[in-house]
CSV table of C-alpha atoms in Angstrom, one decimal:
chain,number,residue,atom,x,y,z
A,15,MET,CA,22.2,6.0,27.6
A,16,GLU,CA,19.5,7.4,25.5
A,17,THR,CA,20.0,11.2,24.9
A,18,LYS,CA,17.1,13.2,25.5
A,19,ASN,CA,16.8,16.9,24.3
A,20,ARG,CA,14.4,19.4,24.5
A,21,PHE,CA,12.6,20.9,21.5
A,22,SER,CA,13.9,23.8,19.3
A,23,ASP,CA,11.8,26.9,18.7
A,24,ILE,CA,11.2,25.7,15.1
A,25,GLU,CA,10.0,22.1,16.5
A,26,LYS,CA,7.7,23.8,19.2
A,27,ARG,CA,6.3,25.9,16.3
A,28,GLN,CA,5.5,23.1,13.9
A,29,LEU,CA,4.4,20.7,16.8
A,30,ALA,CA,2.1,23.5,17.5
A,31,MET,CA,0.7,23.5,14.1
A,32,PHE,CA,0.6,19.8,14.0
A,33,VAL,CA,-1.4,19.5,17.3
A,34,MET,CA,-3.7,22.0,16.3
A,35,VAL,CA,-4.8,20.1,13.1
A,36,ALA,CA,-4.2,16.3,14.1
A,37,PHE,CA,-5.9,16.7,17.4
A,38,GLY,CA,-7.6,20.1,17.7
A,39,PHE,CA,-9.3,19.6,14.4
A,40,THR,CA,-10.0,15.7,14.8
A,41,TYR,CA,-11.7,16.7,18.4
A,42,LEU,CA,-13.7,19.5,16.9
A,43,MET,CA,-15.2,17.0,14.4
A,44,GLY,CA,-16.3,15.2,17.1
A,45,LEU,CA,-19.1,17.4,17.6
A,46,PRO,CA,-20.5,16.9,14.1
A,47,LEU,CA,-19.9,13.2,14.8
A,48,SER,CA,-21.7,13.1,18.0
A,49,LEU,CA,-24.7,14.8,16.2
A,50,ALA,CA,-24.7,12.3,13.1
A,51,TYR,CA,-24.6,9.4,15.7
A,52,ARG,CA,-27.5,10.9,17.7
A,53,LEU,CA,-29.5,11.7,14.7
A,54,GLY,CA,-28.9,7.9,13.0
A,55,LEU,CA,-27.1,9.4,10.2
A,56,ASP,CA,-24.1,7.5,8.4
A,57,THR,CA,-21.0,8.2,10.4
A,58,TYR,CA,-18.6,6.3,8.3
A,59,PRO,CA,-17.5,9.3,6.4
A,60,PHE,CA,-15.7,10.8,9.7
A,61,PRO,CA,-13.3,8.1,10.5
A,62,ASN,CA,-12.4,7.9,6.7
A,63,ALA,CA,-11.6,12.0,6.7
A,64,GLN,CA,-10.0,11.7,10.3
A,65,MET,CA,-7.2,9.6,8.8
A,66,PHE,CA,-6.0,12.2,6.5
A,67,TYR,CA,-5.6,14.9,9.3
A,68,PRO,CA,-2.4,14.1,10.9
A,69,ALA,CA,-0.4,14.2,7.6
A,70,ALA,CA,-2.2,17.7,6.7
A,71,GLY,CA,-0.8,18.7,10.0
A,72,VAL,CA,2.6,18.0,9.0
A,73,MET,CA,2.4,19.5,5.6
A,74,LEU,CA,0.9,22.5,7.0
A,75,ALA,CA,3.7,22.8,9.5
A,76,CYS,CA,6.2,22.6,6.8
A,77,LEU,CA,4.4,24.8,4.6
A,78,VAL,CA,3.9,27.7,7.4
A,79,THR,CA,7.6,27.4,8.8
A,80,ARG,CA,9.3,26.7,5.4
A,81,ARG,CA,11.1,24.0,7.2
A,82,ARG,CA,11.6,20.2,7.1
A,83,PRO,CA,10.9,18.6,10.4
A,84,GLY,CA,13.7,19.4,12.6
A,85,MET,CA,15.4,21.8,10.4
A,86,GLU,CA,16.3,25.4,11.8
A,87,SER,CA,17.7,26.6,8.7
A,88,PRO,CA,15.7,27.8,5.6
A,89,GLU,CA,18.5,26.9,3.1
A,90,GLU,CA,16.8,23.6,2.0
A,91,SER,CA,13.1,24.7,2.0
A,92,ALA,CA,13.2,25.1,-1.9
A,93,ALA,CA,13.2,21.3,-1.8
A,94,MET,CA,9.9,20.9,-0.8
A,95,PRO,CA,7.5,18.8,-2.7
A,96,LEU,CA,5.1,21.9,-2.9
A,97,GLY,CA,2.8,20.3,-5.3
A,98,PHE,CA,2.1,17.1,-3.7
A,99,PHE,CA,1.6,18.8,-0.1
A,100,THR,CA,-0.8,21.4,-1.6
A,101,PHE,CA,-2.9,18.8,-3.2
A,102,PHE,CA,-2.9,16.4,0.0
A,103,VAL,CA,-4.3,19.4,2.2
A,104,LEU,CA,-6.9,20.3,-0.5
A,105,LEU,CA,-7.6,16.4,-0.8
A,106,THR,CA,-7.9,16.4,3.6
A,107,ALA,CA,-10.1,19.6,3.3
A,108,LEU,CA,-12.5,17.7,0.7
A,109,MET,CA,-12.7,14.8,2.9
A,110,ALA,CA,-13.7,16.7,5.9
A,111,ALA,CA,-16.5,18.7,3.9
A,112,GLY,CA,-18.1,15.3,3.1
A,113,CYS,CA,-18.7,14.8,6.8
A,114,TRP,CA,-20.8,17.9,6.7
A,115,GLY,CA,-22.3,17.0,3.3
A,116,MET,CA,-24.9,14.3,5.3
A,117,PHE,CA,-26.5,17.2,7.2
A,118,ILE,CA,-27.4,18.8,4.1
A,119,ARG,CA,-28.3,16.0,1.8
A,120,PRO,CA,-29.0,13.4,4.0
A,121,ASP,CA,-30.4,11.4,1.4
A,122,MET,CA,-27.1,10.7,-0.6
A,123,ASP,CA,-24.4,7.9,0.2
A,124,TRP,CA,-21.7,10.1,1.6
A,125,SER,CA,-19.7,7.1,2.2
A,126,THR,CA,-19.4,5.9,-1.3
A,127,LEU,CA,-18.6,9.5,-2.7
A,128,GLN,CA,-15.8,9.6,-0.1
A,129,SER,CA,-14.8,6.2,-1.4
A,130,TYR,CA,-14.7,7.5,-4.8
A,131,VAL,CA,-12.3,10.7,-3.3
A,132,ILE,CA,-10.1,8.3,-2.0
A,133,VAL,CA,-9.4,6.3,-5.1
A,134,ALA,CA,-9.5,9.5,-7.2
A,135,GLY,CA,-7.1,11.4,-4.6
A,136,SER,CA,-5.0,8.4,-4.2
A,137,LEU,CA,-4.1,8.3,-8.2
A,138,LEU,CA,-3.7,11.9,-8.6
A,139,ALA,CA,-1.5,12.0,-5.1
A,140,TRP,CA,0.9,9.3,-7.2
A,141,VAL,CA,0.9,11.9,-9.8
A,142,PHE,CA,2.0,14.7,-7.9
A,143,LEU,CA,4.6,12.7,-5.9
A,144,LEU,CA,6.3,11.3,-9.1
A,145,ALA,CA,6.2,14.7,-10.3
A,146,ALA,CA,7.9,16.2,-7.1
A,147,GLY,CA,11.1,14.5,-8.4
A,148,LYS,CA,13.6,12.2,-6.4
A,149,THR,CA,15.2,15.2,-4.7
A,150,ARG,CA,12.2,16.5,-3.1
A,151,ARG,CA,10.9,13.2,-2.4
A,152,ALA,CA,13.9,12.4,-0.5
A,153,ALA,CA,14.2,15.6,1.2
A,154,TYR,CA,11.0,14.9,3.2
A,155,GLY,CA,10.9,11.4,3.8
A,156,LEU,CA,8.9,10.1,0.6
A,157,SER,CA,11.2,7.8,-1.1
A,158,TRP,CA,11.4,4.1,-1.3
A,159,SER,CA,14.3,2.7,0.4
A,160,GLY,CA,15.9,-0.6,1.5
A,161,THR,CA,13.7,-2.9,-0.9
A,162,GLY,CA,14.9,-6.4,0.7
A,163,ARG,CA,14.4,-5.5,4.0
A,164,SER,CA,11.2,-3.3,3.4
A,165,LEU,CA,9.7,-6.5,1.9
A,166,LEU,CA,11.0,-8.5,4.8
A,167,MET,CA,9.1,-6.3,7.2
A,168,LEU,CA,5.8,-6.8,5.3
A,169,LEU,CA,6.1,-10.5,5.0
A,170,LEU,CA,7.0,-10.9,8.8
A,171,PHE,CA,4.0,-8.7,9.6
A,172,VAL,CA,1.4,-10.6,7.3
A,173,ALA,CA,2.7,-13.6,9.1
A,174,ILE,CA,2.4,-12.7,12.3
A,175,TYR,CA,-0.9,-11.4,11.5
A,176,LEU,CA,-2.1,-14.6,10.6
A,177,ALA,CA,-0.7,-16.6,13.3
A,178,ARG,CA,-2.5,-14.1,15.7
A,179,SER,CA,-6.0,-14.7,13.8
A,180,PHE,CA,-5.5,-18.4,14.1
A,181,PHE,CA,-4.5,-18.5,17.7
A,182,SER,CA,-7.3,-16.2,18.6
A,183,VAL,CA,-9.8,-18.4,17.0
A,184,ALA,CA,-8.2,-21.4,18.7
A,185,ILE,CA,-8.4,-20.1,22.4
A,186,SER,CA,-12.1,-19.1,21.4
A,187,GLY,CA,-12.9,-22.8,20.8
A,188,GLN,CA,-14.1,-21.8,17.5
A,189,MET,CA,-11.6,-23.5,15.2
A,190,ALA,CA,-14.0,-26.0,14.0
A,191,GLU,CA,-16.1,-23.5,12.4
A,192,TYR,CA,-13.2,-21.4,11.2
A,193,LEU,CA,-11.2,-23.9,9.2
A,194,PRO,CA,-13.8,-24.3,6.7
A,195,TYR,CA,-13.4,-20.9,5.6
A,196,TRP,CA,-9.7,-21.4,5.0
A,197,GLN,CA,-10.4,-24.3,2.8
A,198,THR,CA,-12.4,-22.2,0.1
A,199,SER,CA,-10.6,-19.8,-2.3
A,200,ALA,CA,-12.1,-16.8,-0.5
A,201,PRO,CA,-9.5,-15.9,1.7
A,202,TYR,CA,-6.6,-16.1,-0.9
A,203,ILE,CA,-8.3,-13.9,-3.5
A,204,LEU,CA,-8.8,-11.2,-0.9
A,205,MET,CA,-5.6,-11.2,-0.1
A,206,VAL,CA,-4.2,-11.1,-3.4
A,207,VAL,CA,-6.5,-8.2,-4.2
A,208,LEU,CA,-5.1,-6.2,-1.3
A,209,ILE,CA,-2.0,-5.7,-3.5
A,210,PRO,CA,-3.6,-3.4,-6.2
A,211,ASN,CA,-6.2,-2.1,-4.0
A,212,PHE,CA,-3.0,-0.6,-1.9
A,213,PHE,CA,-2.2,1.6,-5.0
A,214,PHE,CA,-5.7,2.8,-5.0
A,215,SER,CA,-6.3,4.0,-1.3
A,216,PHE,CA,-2.8,4.6,0.1
A,217,ALA,CA,-3.8,8.2,0.6
A,218,ALA,CA,-5.9,7.5,4.1
A,219,PHE,CA,-2.9,5.3,5.3
A,220,PHE,CA,-0.4,7.6,4.5
A,221,GLY,CA,-2.5,10.3,6.0
A,222,GLU,CA,-1.9,8.7,9.3
A,223,GLU,CA,1.7,7.3,9.1
A,224,TYR,CA,3.2,10.0,7.7
A,225,GLY,CA,2.0,12.2,10.9
A,226,TRP,CA,2.6,9.4,13.3
A,227,ARG,CA,5.7,7.7,12.3
A,228,TYR,CA,7.4,10.2,10.0
A,229,TYR,CA,6.8,13.4,12.0
A,230,LEU,CA,6.0,12.7,15.6
A,231,GLN,CA,7.9,9.3,16.4
A,232,PRO,CA,11.2,10.9,16.0
A,233,LEU,CA,10.3,13.9,17.8
A,234,LEU,CA,9.1,12.1,20.6
A,235,GLN,CA,12.1,9.5,20.4
A,236,LYS,CA,14.4,12.9,20.5
A,237,ARG,CA,12.7,13.9,23.7
A,238,PHE,CA,11.9,11.2,25.7
A,239,GLY,CA,14.3,8.4,24.1
A,240,LEU,CA,13.8,5.3,21.5
A,241,ILE,CA,11.9,3.4,23.6
A,242,ARG,CA,9.7,5.6,25.8
A,243,GLY,CA,9.3,7.8,22.9
A,244,THR,CA,7.7,5.1,21.1
A,245,VAL,CA,5.4,3.9,23.9
A,246,LEU,CA,4.4,7.5,24.1
A,247,LEU,CA,3.3,7.8,20.7
A,248,GLY,CA,1.2,4.8,21.1
A,249,VAL,CA,-0.6,6.3,24.0
A,250,VAL,CA,-1.1,9.6,21.8
A,251,TRP,CA,-2.1,7.5,18.7
A,252,GLY,CA,-4.7,5.7,21.1
A,253,LEU,CA,-6.0,9.0,22.5
A,254,TRP,CA,-6.3,10.5,18.9
A,255,HIS,CA,-9.1,7.9,18.5
A,256,LEU,CA,-11.2,9.0,21.3
A,257,PRO,CA,-14.1,10.8,19.1
A,258,LEU,CA,-14.5,7.3,16.9
A,259,ASP,CA,-14.5,5.3,20.3
A,260,LEU,CA,-17.1,7.3,21.7
A,261,PHE,CA,-19.4,7.6,18.7
A,262,PHE,CA,-18.2,5.4,15.9
A,263,TYR,CA,-16.8,1.9,17.2
A,264,SER,CA,-18.2,0.9,20.1
A,265,PRO,CA,-20.7,3.9,21.2
A,266,GLY,CA,-22.3,1.7,23.9
A,267,TYR,CA,-19.1,0.3,25.1
A,268,ALA,CA,-16.8,3.7,25.1
A,269,LEU,CA,-14.6,2.8,27.9
A,270,GLN,CA,-13.7,-0.8,26.8
A,271,SER,CA,-13.2,0.7,23.2
A,272,ILE,CA,-10.7,3.6,24.4
A,273,ALA,CA,-8.5,0.4,26.4
A,274,ALA,CA,-8.7,-1.6,23.4
A,275,HIS,CA,-7.3,1.2,21.2
A,276,GLN,CA,-4.8,1.7,23.7
A,277,VAL,CA,-3.5,-1.6,23.7
A,278,THR,CA,-3.5,-1.9,19.9
A,279,CYS,CA,-1.6,1.3,19.4
A,280,ILE,CA,0.9,0.7,21.9
A,281,THR,CA,1.4,-3.0,20.8
A,282,LEU,CA,1.1,-2.5,17.0
A,283,GLY,CA,3.1,1.0,17.4
A,284,VAL,CA,6.2,-0.9,18.6
A,285,PHE,CA,6.1,-3.2,15.6
A,286,PHE,CA,5.5,0.1,13.3
A,287,ALA,CA,8.1,1.7,14.9
A,288,PHE,CA,10.7,-1.1,14.7
A,289,ALA,CA,9.9,-1.5,10.8
A,290,TYR,CA,10.3,2.4,10.3
A,291,MET,CA,13.2,2.8,12.3
A,292,SER,CA,14.9,-0.8,10.7
A,293,THR,CA,14.2,0.3,6.9
A,294,GLY,CA,14.4,4.4,7.1
A,295,ASN,CA,11.4,3.8,4.7
A,296,ILE,CA,7.8,5.6,5.7
A,297,TRP,CA,6.3,3.4,2.9
A,298,VAL,CA,7.0,0.2,5.1
A,299,PRO,CA,4.6,1.4,8.1
A,300,VAL,CA,1.9,3.0,5.5
A,301,ALA,CA,1.8,-0.7,3.7
A,302,LEU,CA,1.6,-2.3,7.3
A,303,HIS,CA,-1.3,-0.2,8.6
A,304,PHE,CA,-3.2,-0.9,5.2
A,305,ILE,CA,-2.5,-4.5,5.6
A,306,ASN,CA,-3.6,-4.3,9.2
A,307,ASN,CA,-6.8,-2.5,8.3
A,308,ASN,CA,-7.7,-4.6,5.4
A,309,LEU,CA,-6.2,-8.1,5.9
A,310,ALA,CA,-9.1,-8.6,8.5
A,311,VAL,CA,-11.5,-8.9,5.8
A,312,ALA,CA,-9.6,-12.0,4.2
A,313,VAL,CA,-9.0,-13.5,7.5
A,314,SER,CA,-12.6,-12.9,9.1
A,315,GLY,CA,-14.8,-12.7,6.0
A,316,THR,CA,-16.6,-9.5,6.9
A,317,ALA,CA,-15.7,-5.9,6.8
A,318,GLN,CA,-17.5,-4.6,10.0
A,319,VAL,CA,-15.6,-2.1,11.7
A,320,SER,CA,-18.1,-0.5,13.7
A,321,GLY,CA,-21.1,-1.0,15.8
A,322,TYR,CA,-19.7,-4.0,17.7
A,323,ALA,CA,-19.5,-5.0,21.3
A,324,VAL,CA,-16.3,-5.0,23.2
A,325,GLY,CA,-15.8,-6.6,26.7
A,326,TRP,CA,-13.3,-6.2,29.3
A,327,THR,CA,-12.5,-10.1,28.8
A,328,ASP,CA,-11.6,-8.8,24.8
A,329,VAL,CA,-9.7,-6.0,26.0
A,330,LEU,CA,-7.5,-8.4,28.4
A,331,VAL,CA,-6.7,-11.2,25.7
A,332,SER,CA,-5.9,-8.7,23.2
A,333,LEU,CA,-3.5,-7.3,25.9
A,334,VAL,CA,-1.9,-10.6,26.6
A,335,ILE,CA,-1.7,-11.6,23.1
A,336,ASN,CA,-0.4,-8.4,21.5
A,337,ALA,CA,2.0,-8.0,24.3
A,338,VAL,CA,3.5,-11.6,23.7
A,339,ILE,CA,3.7,-11.2,20.1
A,340,PHE,CA,4.7,-7.5,19.9
A,341,LEU,CA,6.4,-5.8,22.6
A,342,PRO,CA,9.7,-8.0,22.4
A,343,PHE,CA,10.7,-6.1,19.3
A,344,LEU,CA,11.4,-3.2,22.0
A,345,ALA,CA,14.7,-5.4,22.7
A,346,ALA,CA,15.9,-5.2,18.7
A,347,LYS,CA,18.9,-3.3,18.3
A,348,VAL,CA,17.5,-0.2,16.8
A,349,PHE,CA,15.7,0.7,20.0
A,350,ARG,CA,19.3,0.6,21.5
A,351,LYS,CA,21.5,2.3,18.9
A,352,GLY,CA,18.7,4.2,16.9
A,353,PRO,CA,17.7,4.1,13.1
A,354,ALA,CA,19.6,1.5,11.0
A,355,ALA,CA,22.3,2.3,8.4
A,356,GLU,CA,23.1,5.8,7.5
A,357,GLU,CA,22.2,5.3,3.8
A,358,GLU,CA,18.8,3.9,4.7
A,359,ASN,CA,18.1,6.9,6.7
A,360,LYS,CA,18.3,9.2,3.7
A,361,ALA,CA,14.6,8.5,2.9
A,362,SER,CA,13.8,10.1,6.3
A,363,PRO,CA,16.3,12.8,7.0
A,364,CYS,CA,14.3,14.0,9.8
A,365,LEU,CA,15.8,11.0,11.7
A,366,LYS,CA,19.3,11.8,11.1
A,367,GLU,CA,18.7,15.6,11.6
A,368,ARG,CA,17.5,15.2,15.3
A,369,GLU,CA,20.4,12.8,16.3
């Protein structure tokens, strides 16, 4: 039977800081987002910036309490990658500032400027991360571990993603129009280009996964159990998208968009949790998140992410397909016995310390 424990005092303090940044600030930024939408301004800067908030919340919680997640004693606080954390928080503030820039200079292309910031920020983040040293990276779950299993998880997800895409097209009756696209070089070139692109844009996807998988997942699993904690995280992750559902993705279909995000975040979150618990490597869900968001361009040939119609039939089809594909991973051994081998958990000590 899964052991469920209450949050310690330090965990409550860190959780309060995390929620204040990851959710409080996100929902607060929904106000200028709604105004930008009503004024017909570019709303793309808001989701770009929002991806950074969860990790910034974790880092601020660590900086304020001088503790690693789940650590009661300050004895190891000196191992904090202070430079990397400070830089990432400042980068997050700069991304958020870009959301307000359009109200001052609506004639400027703030989405493109933010893209430059993400690229420059990602490259500098690698520098700060490497400069932190192996010990500090390992202390805060930032090391790469379990190379063979980690690469297997990435390849497995790509295979699942492609199979799901072809199946969705098949049941929609559009396979005849879709297959000619795969007879060109375009999808294969776009997939290869994803590899270097990850290193130029990882900061945004790290911004989510360091908050969701590294920090919040073990915390919720400690309190509610491995499976229920994972499902609850999916619900929370879906609700985090609420301002974007209302004013960015599908404003005319808000309820359907909210439901669609619940389906996606719960089911996809199961696989992300499985991959993270199986490898103890936070970079695996970071890469998975990047693949999930960007492989769609190669698969569909379009980069549209907003202003599309979502019907209840679409939500139902997505629920059935994603549930069939991803929910069986809840039967994996890691959801019965916890994270994988001890040596693989060294990259994410918060998992070990909360057991």
